[in-house]
Coordinates of C-alpha atoms and ligand atoms in Angstrom, one line a residue:
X1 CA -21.7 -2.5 0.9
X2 CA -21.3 -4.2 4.4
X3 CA -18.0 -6.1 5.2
X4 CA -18.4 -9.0 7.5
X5 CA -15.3 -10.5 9.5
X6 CA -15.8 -13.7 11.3
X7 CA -12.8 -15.6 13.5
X8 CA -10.3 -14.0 11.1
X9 CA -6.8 -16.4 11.9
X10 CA -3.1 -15.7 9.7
X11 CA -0.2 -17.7 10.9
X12 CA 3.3 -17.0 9.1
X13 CA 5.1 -19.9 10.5
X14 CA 5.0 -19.7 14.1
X15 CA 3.9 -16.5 14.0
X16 CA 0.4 -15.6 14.8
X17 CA -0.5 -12.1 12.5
X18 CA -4.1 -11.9 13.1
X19 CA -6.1 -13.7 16.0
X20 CA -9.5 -14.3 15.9
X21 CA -10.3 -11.0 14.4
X22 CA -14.1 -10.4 14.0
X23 CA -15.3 -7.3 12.3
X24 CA -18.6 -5.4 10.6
X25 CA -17.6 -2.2 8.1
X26 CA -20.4 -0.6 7.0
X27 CA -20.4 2.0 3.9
X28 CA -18.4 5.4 4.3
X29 CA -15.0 5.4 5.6
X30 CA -13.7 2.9 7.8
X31 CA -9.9 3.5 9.8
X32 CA -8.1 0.3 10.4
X33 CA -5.3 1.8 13.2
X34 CA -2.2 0.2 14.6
X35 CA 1.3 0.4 14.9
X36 CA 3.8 -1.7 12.5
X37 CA 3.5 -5.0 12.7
X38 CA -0.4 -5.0 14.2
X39 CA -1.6 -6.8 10.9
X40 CA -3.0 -4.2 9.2
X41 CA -1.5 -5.3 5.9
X42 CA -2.4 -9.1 6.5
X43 CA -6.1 -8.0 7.0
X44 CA -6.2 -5.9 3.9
X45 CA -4.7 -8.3 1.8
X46 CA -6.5 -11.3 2.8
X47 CA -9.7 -8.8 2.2
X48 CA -8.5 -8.1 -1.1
X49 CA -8.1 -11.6 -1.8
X50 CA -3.9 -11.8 -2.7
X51 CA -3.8 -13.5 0.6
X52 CA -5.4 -16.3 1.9
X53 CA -6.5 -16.9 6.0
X54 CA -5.5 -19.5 7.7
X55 CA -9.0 -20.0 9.3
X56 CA -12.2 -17.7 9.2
X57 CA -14.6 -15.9 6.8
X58 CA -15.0 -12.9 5.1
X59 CA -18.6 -11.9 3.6
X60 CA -18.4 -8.6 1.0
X61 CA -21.7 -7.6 0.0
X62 CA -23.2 -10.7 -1.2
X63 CA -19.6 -12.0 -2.0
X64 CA -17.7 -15.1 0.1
X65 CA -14.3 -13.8 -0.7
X66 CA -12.8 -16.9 -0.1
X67 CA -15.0 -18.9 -2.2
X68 CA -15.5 -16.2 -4.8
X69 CA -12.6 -13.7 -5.3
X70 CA -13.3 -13.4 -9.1
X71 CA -16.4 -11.9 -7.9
X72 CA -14.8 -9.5 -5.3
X73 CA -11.9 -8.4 -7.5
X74 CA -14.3 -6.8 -9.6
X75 CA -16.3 -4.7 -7.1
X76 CA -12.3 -4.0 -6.4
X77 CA -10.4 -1.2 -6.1
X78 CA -6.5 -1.6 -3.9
X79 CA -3.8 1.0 -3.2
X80 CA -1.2 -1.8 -1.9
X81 CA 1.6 -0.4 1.1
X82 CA 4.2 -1.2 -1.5
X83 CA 2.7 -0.4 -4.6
X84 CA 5.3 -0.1 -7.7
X85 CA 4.8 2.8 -9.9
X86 CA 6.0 2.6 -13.5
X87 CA 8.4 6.1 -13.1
X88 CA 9.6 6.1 -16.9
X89 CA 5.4 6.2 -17.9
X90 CA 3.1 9.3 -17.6
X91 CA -0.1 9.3 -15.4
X92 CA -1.9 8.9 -18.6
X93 CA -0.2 5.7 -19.9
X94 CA 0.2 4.2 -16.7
X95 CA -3.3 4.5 -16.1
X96 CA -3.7 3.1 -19.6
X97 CA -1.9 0.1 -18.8
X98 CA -3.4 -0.3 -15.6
X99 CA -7.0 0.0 -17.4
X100 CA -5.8 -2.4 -19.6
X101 CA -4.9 -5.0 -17.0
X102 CA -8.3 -4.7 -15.6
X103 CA -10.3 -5.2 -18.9
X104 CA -11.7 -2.6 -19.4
X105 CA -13.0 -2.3 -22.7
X106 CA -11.1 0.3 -25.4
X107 CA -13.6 2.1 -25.9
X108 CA -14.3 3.3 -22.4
X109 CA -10.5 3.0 -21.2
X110 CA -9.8 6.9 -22.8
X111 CA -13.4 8.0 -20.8
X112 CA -12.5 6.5 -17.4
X113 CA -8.8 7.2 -17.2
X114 CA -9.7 10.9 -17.8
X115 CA -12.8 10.7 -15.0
X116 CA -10.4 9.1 -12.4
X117 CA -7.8 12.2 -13.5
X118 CA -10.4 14.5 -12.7
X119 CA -10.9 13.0 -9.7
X120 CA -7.4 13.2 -7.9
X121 CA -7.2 16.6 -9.4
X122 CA -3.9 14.8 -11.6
X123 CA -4.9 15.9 -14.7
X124 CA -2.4 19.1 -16.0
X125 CA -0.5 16.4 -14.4
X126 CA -1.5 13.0 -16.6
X127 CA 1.6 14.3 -19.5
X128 CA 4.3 14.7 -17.1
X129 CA 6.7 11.1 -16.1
X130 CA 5.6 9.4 -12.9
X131 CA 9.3 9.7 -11.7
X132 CA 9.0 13.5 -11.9
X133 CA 5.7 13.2 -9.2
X134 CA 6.1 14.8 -5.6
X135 CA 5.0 11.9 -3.0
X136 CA 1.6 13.0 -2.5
X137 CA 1.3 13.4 -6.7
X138 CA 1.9 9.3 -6.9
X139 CA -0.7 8.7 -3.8
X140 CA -3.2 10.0 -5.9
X141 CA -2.2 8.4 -9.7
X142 CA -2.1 5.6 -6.9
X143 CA -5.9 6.0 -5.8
X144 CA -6.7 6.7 -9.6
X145 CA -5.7 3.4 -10.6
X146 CA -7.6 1.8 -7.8
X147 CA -10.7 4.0 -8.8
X148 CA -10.8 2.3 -12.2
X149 CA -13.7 0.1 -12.9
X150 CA -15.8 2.5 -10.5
X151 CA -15.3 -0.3 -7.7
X152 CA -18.1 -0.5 -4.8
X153 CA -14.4 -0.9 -2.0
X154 CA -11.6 1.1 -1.9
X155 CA -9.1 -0.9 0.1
X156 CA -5.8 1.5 0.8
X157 CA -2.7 1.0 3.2
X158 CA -1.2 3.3 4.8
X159 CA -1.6 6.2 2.0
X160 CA 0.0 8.7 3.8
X161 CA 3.0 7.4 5.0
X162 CA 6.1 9.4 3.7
X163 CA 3.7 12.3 2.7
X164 CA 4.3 15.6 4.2
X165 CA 1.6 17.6 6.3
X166 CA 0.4 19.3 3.7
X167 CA -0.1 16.4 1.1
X168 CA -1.2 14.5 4.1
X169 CA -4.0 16.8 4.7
X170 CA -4.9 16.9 0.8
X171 CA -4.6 12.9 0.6
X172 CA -7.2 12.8 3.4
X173 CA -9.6 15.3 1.9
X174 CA -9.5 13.2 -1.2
X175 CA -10.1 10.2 0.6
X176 CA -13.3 11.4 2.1
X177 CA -14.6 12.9 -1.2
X178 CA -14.4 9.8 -2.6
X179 CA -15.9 7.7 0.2
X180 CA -19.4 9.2 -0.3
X181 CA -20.8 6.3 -2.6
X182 CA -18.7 3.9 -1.6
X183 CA -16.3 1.7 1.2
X184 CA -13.3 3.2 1.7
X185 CA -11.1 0.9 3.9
X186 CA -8.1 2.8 5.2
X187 CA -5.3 1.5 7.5
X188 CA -2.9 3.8 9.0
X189 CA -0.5 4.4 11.8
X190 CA -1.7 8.0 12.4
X191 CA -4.4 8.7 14.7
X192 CA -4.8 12.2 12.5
X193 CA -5.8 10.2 9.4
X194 CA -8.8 8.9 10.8
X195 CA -10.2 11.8 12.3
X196 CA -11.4 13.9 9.6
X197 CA -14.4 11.9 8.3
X198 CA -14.3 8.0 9.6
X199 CA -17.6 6.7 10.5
X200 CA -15.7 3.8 12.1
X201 CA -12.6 2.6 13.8
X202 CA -11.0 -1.0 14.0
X203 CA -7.8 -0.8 16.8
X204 CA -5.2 -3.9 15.9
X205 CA -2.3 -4.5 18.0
X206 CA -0.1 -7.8 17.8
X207 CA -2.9 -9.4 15.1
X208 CA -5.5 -8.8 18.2
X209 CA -8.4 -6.7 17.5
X210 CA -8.6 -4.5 20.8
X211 CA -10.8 -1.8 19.8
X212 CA -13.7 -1.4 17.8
X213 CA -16.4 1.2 17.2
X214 CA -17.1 4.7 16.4
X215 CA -14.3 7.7 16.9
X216 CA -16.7 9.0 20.0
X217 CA -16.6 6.1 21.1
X218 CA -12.8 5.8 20.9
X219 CA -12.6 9.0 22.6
X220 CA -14.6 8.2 25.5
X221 CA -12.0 5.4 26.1
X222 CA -10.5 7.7 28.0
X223 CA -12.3 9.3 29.5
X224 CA -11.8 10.4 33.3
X225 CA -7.9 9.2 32.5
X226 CA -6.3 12.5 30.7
X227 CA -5.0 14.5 33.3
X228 CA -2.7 17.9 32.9
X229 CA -0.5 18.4 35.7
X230 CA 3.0 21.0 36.4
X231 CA 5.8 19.4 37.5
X232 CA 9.3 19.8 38.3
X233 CA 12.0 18.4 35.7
X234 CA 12.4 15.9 38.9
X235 CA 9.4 14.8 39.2
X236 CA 8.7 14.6 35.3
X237 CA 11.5 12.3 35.0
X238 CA 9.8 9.8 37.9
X239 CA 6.0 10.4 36.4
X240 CA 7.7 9.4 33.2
X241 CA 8.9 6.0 34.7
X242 CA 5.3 5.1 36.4
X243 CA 2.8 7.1 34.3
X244 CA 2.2 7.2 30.3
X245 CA 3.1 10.7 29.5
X246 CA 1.4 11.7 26.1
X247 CA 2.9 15.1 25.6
X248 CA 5.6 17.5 27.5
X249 CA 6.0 20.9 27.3
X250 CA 8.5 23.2 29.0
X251 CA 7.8 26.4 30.5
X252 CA 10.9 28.3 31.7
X253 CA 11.6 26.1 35.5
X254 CA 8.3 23.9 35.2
X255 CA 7.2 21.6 32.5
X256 CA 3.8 21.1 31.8
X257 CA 2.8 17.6 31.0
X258 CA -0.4 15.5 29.9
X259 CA -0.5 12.1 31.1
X260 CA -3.0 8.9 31.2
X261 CA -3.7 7.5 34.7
X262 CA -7.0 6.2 36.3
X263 CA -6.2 8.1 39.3
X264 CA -5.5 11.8 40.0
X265 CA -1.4 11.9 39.3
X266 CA 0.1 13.0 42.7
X267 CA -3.6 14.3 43.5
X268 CA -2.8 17.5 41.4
X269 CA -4.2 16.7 38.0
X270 CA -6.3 18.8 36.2
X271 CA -8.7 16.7 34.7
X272 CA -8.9 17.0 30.9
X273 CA -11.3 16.2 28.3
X274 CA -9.9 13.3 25.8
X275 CA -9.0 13.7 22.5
X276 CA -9.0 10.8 19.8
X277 CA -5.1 10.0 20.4
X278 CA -5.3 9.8 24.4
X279 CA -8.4 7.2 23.1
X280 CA -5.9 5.6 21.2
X281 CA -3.4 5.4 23.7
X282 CA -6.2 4.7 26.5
X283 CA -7.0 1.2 24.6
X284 CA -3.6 0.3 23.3
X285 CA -2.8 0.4 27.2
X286 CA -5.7 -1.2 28.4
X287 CA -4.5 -4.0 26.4
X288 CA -0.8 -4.3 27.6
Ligands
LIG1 N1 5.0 -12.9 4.5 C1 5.3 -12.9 5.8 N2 6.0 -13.9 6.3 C2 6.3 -13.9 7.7 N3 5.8 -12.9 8.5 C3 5.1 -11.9 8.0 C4 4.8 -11.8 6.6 N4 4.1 -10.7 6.4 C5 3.9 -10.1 7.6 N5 4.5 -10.8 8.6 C6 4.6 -10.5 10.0 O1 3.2 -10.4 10.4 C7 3.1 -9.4 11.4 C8 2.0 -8.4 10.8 O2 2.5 -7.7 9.7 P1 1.7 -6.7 8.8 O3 0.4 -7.3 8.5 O4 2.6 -6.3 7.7 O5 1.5 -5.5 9.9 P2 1.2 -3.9 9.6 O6 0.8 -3.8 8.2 O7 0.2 -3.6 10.7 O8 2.6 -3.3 9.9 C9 4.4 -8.7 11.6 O9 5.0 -9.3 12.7 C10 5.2 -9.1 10.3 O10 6.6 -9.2 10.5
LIG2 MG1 1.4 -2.6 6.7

């Protein structure tokens, strides 16, 4: 199901939280990266229809979700940023209730709260109370209750935040299982979440869209700018203050430091080959 995003605009006030954001997500997994505050939570919830733009369009499938959100909110599925579990509940019942909400019928409600168990791997889990769930236990009851109603998008916001590496790197194996017959729209401030299985990337900073494509792509945004160079504690501390230094490691009297530049740093560089965070960091400059 193909997402189109035309001349997206969201002003809060004076505030402008998306500009002019234009945008095609195809099926698969698609990242949505940026820092706090890019608009990654304004885009998702004007997508999901609980917000509305204040210009532009947004085509789901055959859907105007402006026009039509009924429509869209049944093709639906939404794991909000701030999403409110019910702790004094089980799995089950808050599944039940969630089901419930979303009309699906009786008869199928038991069927489908046990499939979407089965597939977060929650259910020796679904008897025990939500308040007794590790943090990466609730991001999947979370994902669950989106997954009810078999819905064509999965729209999710920042899922892993608060999740430790382990959980993390569960969370984002679940994530891709699921994506296979459907969107999966996933925003993050982690570079790592993205690069397992994304087929695409949108880059927002300050409500501007200032990358879009595929992760190679993203990657070869740097490209010819990673260097590795050995420097002195001195001369760290002044490449620090004219150079973006992504990562510093100290080695007895030397440290040995990876930096961005679109020359040769101090014509010692090493040239290195670009990783999906120096493409990150490579665009998010570029647009400084
Ligand atoms: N309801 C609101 N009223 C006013 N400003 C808001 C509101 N929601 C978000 N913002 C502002 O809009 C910008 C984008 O926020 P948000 O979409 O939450 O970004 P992200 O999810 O990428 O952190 C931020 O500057 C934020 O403070
Ligand atoms: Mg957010």
């Amino acid at each position: 199901m193909e997402i189109v995003i035309s001349n997206l605009n969201k002003h809060y006030g004076p505030l402008h939280a998306l500009q002019d954001v234009s945008l095609r997500i195809g099926g698969g997994m698609f990242g949505l990266l940026g820092p706090n505050g890019a608009g990654k939570t304004t885009l998702m919830r004007i997508l999901t229809t609980t917000l509305r733009p204040s210009s532009g369009t947004v085509q789901v499938g055959e859907i105007d979700a402006l026009h039509d959100p009924h429509a869209l909110r049944r093709q639906l599925g939404y794991l909000p940023q701030d999403f409110g579990f019910y702790r004094g509940l089980t799995g089950y019942e808050m599944l039940d209730y969630i089901a419930t909400m979303k009309q699906i019928p009786r008869a199928e409600r038991k069927r489908q709260v046990e499939s979407v168990l089965e597939q977060v791997h929650l259910t020796a889990e679904a008897r025990r109370r939500v308040g007794g769930y590790s943090g990466g236990m609730k991001q999947r009851l979370g994902i669950a209750q989106a997954l009810l109603g078999n819905p064509r998008l999965l729209v999710v916001d920042e899922p892993t935040a608060g999740l430790d590496p382990e959980e993390r790197i569960r969370f984002r194996n679940l994530l891709a299982r699921i994506s296979g017959e459907r969107t999966v729209l996933l925003s993050t401030h982690i570079v790592a979440d993205i690069e397992a299985s994304c087929t695409g990337v949108a880059v927002l900073r300050k409500g501007r869209l200032v990358f879009y494509g595929s992760l190679h792509e993203l990657v070869a945004s740097a490209q010819g700018q990673v260097w590795q160079l050995e420097t002195t504690p001195t001369e760290w501390e002044r490449l620090q203050a004219t150079h973006h230094v992504v990562a510093s490691r100290a080695t007895g009297t030397t440290v040995l430091l990876r930096l961005l530049a679109r020359e040769n740093p101090l014509g010692r560089g090493e040239p290195v080959v670009p990783g999906l965070e120096d493409g990150y960091m490579a665009v998010m400059n570029a647009a400084r």
